[in-house]
């Protein structure tokens, strides 16, 4: 498993289902970055997220974020789930 964010992925599920002995090893850790400067420079019509950590960065930078007219896009089932869990509309 490459990242601590991927502990529930298909590979881990398969290993568990097939009673394989394994140890999780994390190659990297995703951390939120301050994206406030990006929004200070201009406004956006659309934001597309490629990982759940992108959603986390958005809400870490803007805890009271409200979507309003902003279009949200998401790539992948985990990212879609993160968008929906934060009450955003795709």
mmCIF file of C-alpha atoms in Angstrom:
data_model
loop_
_atom_site.group_PDB
_atom_site.id
_atom_site.type_symbol
_atom_site.label_atom_id
_atom_site.label_comp_id
_atom_site.label_asym_id
_atom_site.label_seq_id
_atom_site.Cartn_x
_atom_site.Cartn_y
_atom_site.Cartn_z
ATOM 1 C CA UNK A 1 0.000 0.000 0.000
ATOM 2 C CA UNK A 2 1.558 3.271 -1.079
ATOM 3 C CA UNK A 3 -0.237 5.736 1.184
ATOM 4 C CA UNK A 4 -1.833 5.691 4.597
ATOM 5 C CA UNK A 5 -4.961 6.975 2.817
ATOM 6 C CA UNK A 6 -5.258 3.720 0.863
ATOM 7 C CA UNK A 7 -5.695 1.237 3.691
ATOM 8 C CA UNK A 8 -9.187 0.319 2.515
ATOM 9 C CA UNK A 9 -8.390 -0.246 -1.142
ATOM 10 C CA UNK A 10 -9.103 -3.284 -3.322
ATOM 11 C CA UNK A 11 -5.634 -4.766 -2.884
ATOM 12 C CA UNK A 12 -5.871 -4.763 0.907
ATOM 13 C CA UNK A 13 -9.407 -6.177 0.724
ATOM 14 C CA UNK A 14 -8.228 -8.967 -1.573
ATOM 15 C CA UNK A 15 -5.296 -9.813 0.690
ATOM 16 C CA UNK A 16 -7.605 -10.005 3.706
ATOM 17 C CA UNK A 17 -10.254 -12.030 1.853
ATOM 18 C CA UNK A 18 -7.619 -14.538 0.762
ATOM 19 C CA UNK A 19 -6.112 -14.707 4.255
ATOM 20 C CA UNK A 20 -2.728 -13.501 3.052
ATOM 21 C CA UNK A 21 -0.182 -12.498 5.633
ATOM 22 C CA UNK A 22 0.962 -8.932 4.988
ATOM 23 C CA UNK A 23 2.096 -5.750 6.675
ATOM 24 C CA UNK A 24 1.030 -2.272 5.644
ATOM 25 C CA UNK A 25 3.962 -0.088 4.613
ATOM 26 C CA UNK A 26 3.398 3.537 3.715
ATOM 27 C CA UNK A 27 5.588 5.135 1.065
ATOM 28 C CA UNK A 28 4.219 8.664 1.483
ATOM 29 C CA UNK A 29 1.773 10.727 3.518
ATOM 30 C CA UNK A 30 -0.637 13.246 2.015
ATOM 31 C CA UNK A 31 -0.908 16.503 3.930
ATOM 32 C CA UNK A 32 -3.154 19.488 3.370
ATOM 33 C CA UNK A 33 -1.644 22.610 1.911
ATOM 34 C CA UNK A 34 -2.899 26.149 2.312
ATOM 35 C CA UNK A 35 -4.840 26.951 -0.855
ATOM 36 C CA UNK A 36 -6.102 30.364 0.295
ATOM 37 C CA UNK A 37 -3.583 32.216 -1.929
ATOM 38 C CA UNK A 38 -5.036 30.505 -5.032
ATOM 39 C CA UNK A 39 -8.507 31.780 -4.243
ATOM 40 C CA UNK A 40 -7.253 35.250 -3.305
ATOM 41 C CA UNK A 41 -5.854 35.805 -6.815
ATOM 42 C CA UNK A 42 -8.948 34.899 -8.842
ATOM 43 C CA UNK A 43 -12.371 33.300 -8.741
ATOM 44 C CA UNK A 44 -13.139 29.924 -10.269
ATOM 45 C CA UNK A 45 -16.174 28.476 -12.026
ATOM 46 C CA UNK A 46 -15.115 24.851 -11.575
ATOM 47 C CA UNK A 47 -12.827 22.853 -9.303
ATOM 48 C CA UNK A 48 -11.988 19.226 -10.074
ATOM 49 C CA UNK A 49 -10.614 16.971 -7.338
ATOM 50 C CA UNK A 50 -8.514 13.896 -8.035
ATOM 51 C CA UNK A 51 -8.079 12.614 -4.468
ATOM 52 C CA UNK A 52 -9.964 12.826 -1.177
ATOM 53 C CA UNK A 53 -6.976 14.717 0.241
ATOM 54 C CA UNK A 54 -7.824 17.570 -2.142
ATOM 55 C CA UNK A 55 -11.237 17.850 -0.506
ATOM 56 C CA UNK A 56 -9.534 17.812 2.895
ATOM 57 C CA UNK A 57 -7.226 20.666 1.800
ATOM 58 C CA UNK A 58 -10.227 22.705 0.684
ATOM 59 C CA UNK A 59 -11.972 22.358 4.044
ATOM 60 C CA UNK A 60 -8.758 22.785 6.039
ATOM 61 C CA UNK A 61 -8.189 26.095 4.231
ATOM 62 C CA UNK A 62 -11.862 27.138 4.272
ATOM 63 C CA UNK A 63 -13.641 25.393 7.187
ATOM 64 C CA UNK A 64 -16.961 27.086 6.423
ATOM 65 C CA UNK A 65 -16.756 26.517 2.658
ATOM 66 C CA UNK A 66 -20.092 26.831 0.837
ATOM 67 C CA UNK A 67 -20.313 25.629 -2.771
ATOM 68 C CA UNK A 68 -22.857 28.191 -4.072
ATOM 69 C CA UNK A 69 -22.608 28.271 -7.908
ATOM 70 C CA UNK A 70 -19.181 26.619 -8.067
ATOM 71 C CA UNK A 71 -19.178 23.438 -10.155
ATOM 72 C CA UNK A 72 -17.398 20.516 -8.473
ATOM 73 C CA UNK A 73 -15.875 17.621 -10.393
ATOM 74 C CA UNK A 74 -14.314 14.475 -8.951
ATOM 75 C CA UNK A 75 -12.266 11.623 -10.389
ATOM 76 C CA UNK A 76 -12.633 8.179 -8.811
ATOM 77 C CA UNK A 77 -15.086 6.576 -6.410
ATOM 78 C CA UNK A 78 -13.207 7.521 -3.218
ATOM 79 C CA UNK A 79 -13.006 11.148 -4.291
ATOM 80 C CA UNK A 80 -16.684 11.190 -5.249
ATOM 81 C CA UNK A 81 -17.545 9.757 -1.840
ATOM 82 C CA UNK A 82 -15.423 12.440 -0.097
ATOM 83 C CA UNK A 83 -17.192 15.189 -2.067
ATOM 84 C CA UNK A 84 -20.598 13.822 -1.074
ATOM 85 C CA UNK A 85 -19.573 13.297 2.576
ATOM 86 C CA UNK A 86 -18.701 16.991 2.764
ATOM 87 C CA UNK A 87 -22.156 17.935 1.506
ATOM 88 C CA UNK A 88 -20.985 19.136 -1.891
ATOM 89 C CA UNK A 89 -22.874 18.499 -5.115
ATOM 90 C CA UNK A 90 -21.214 17.017 -8.187
#
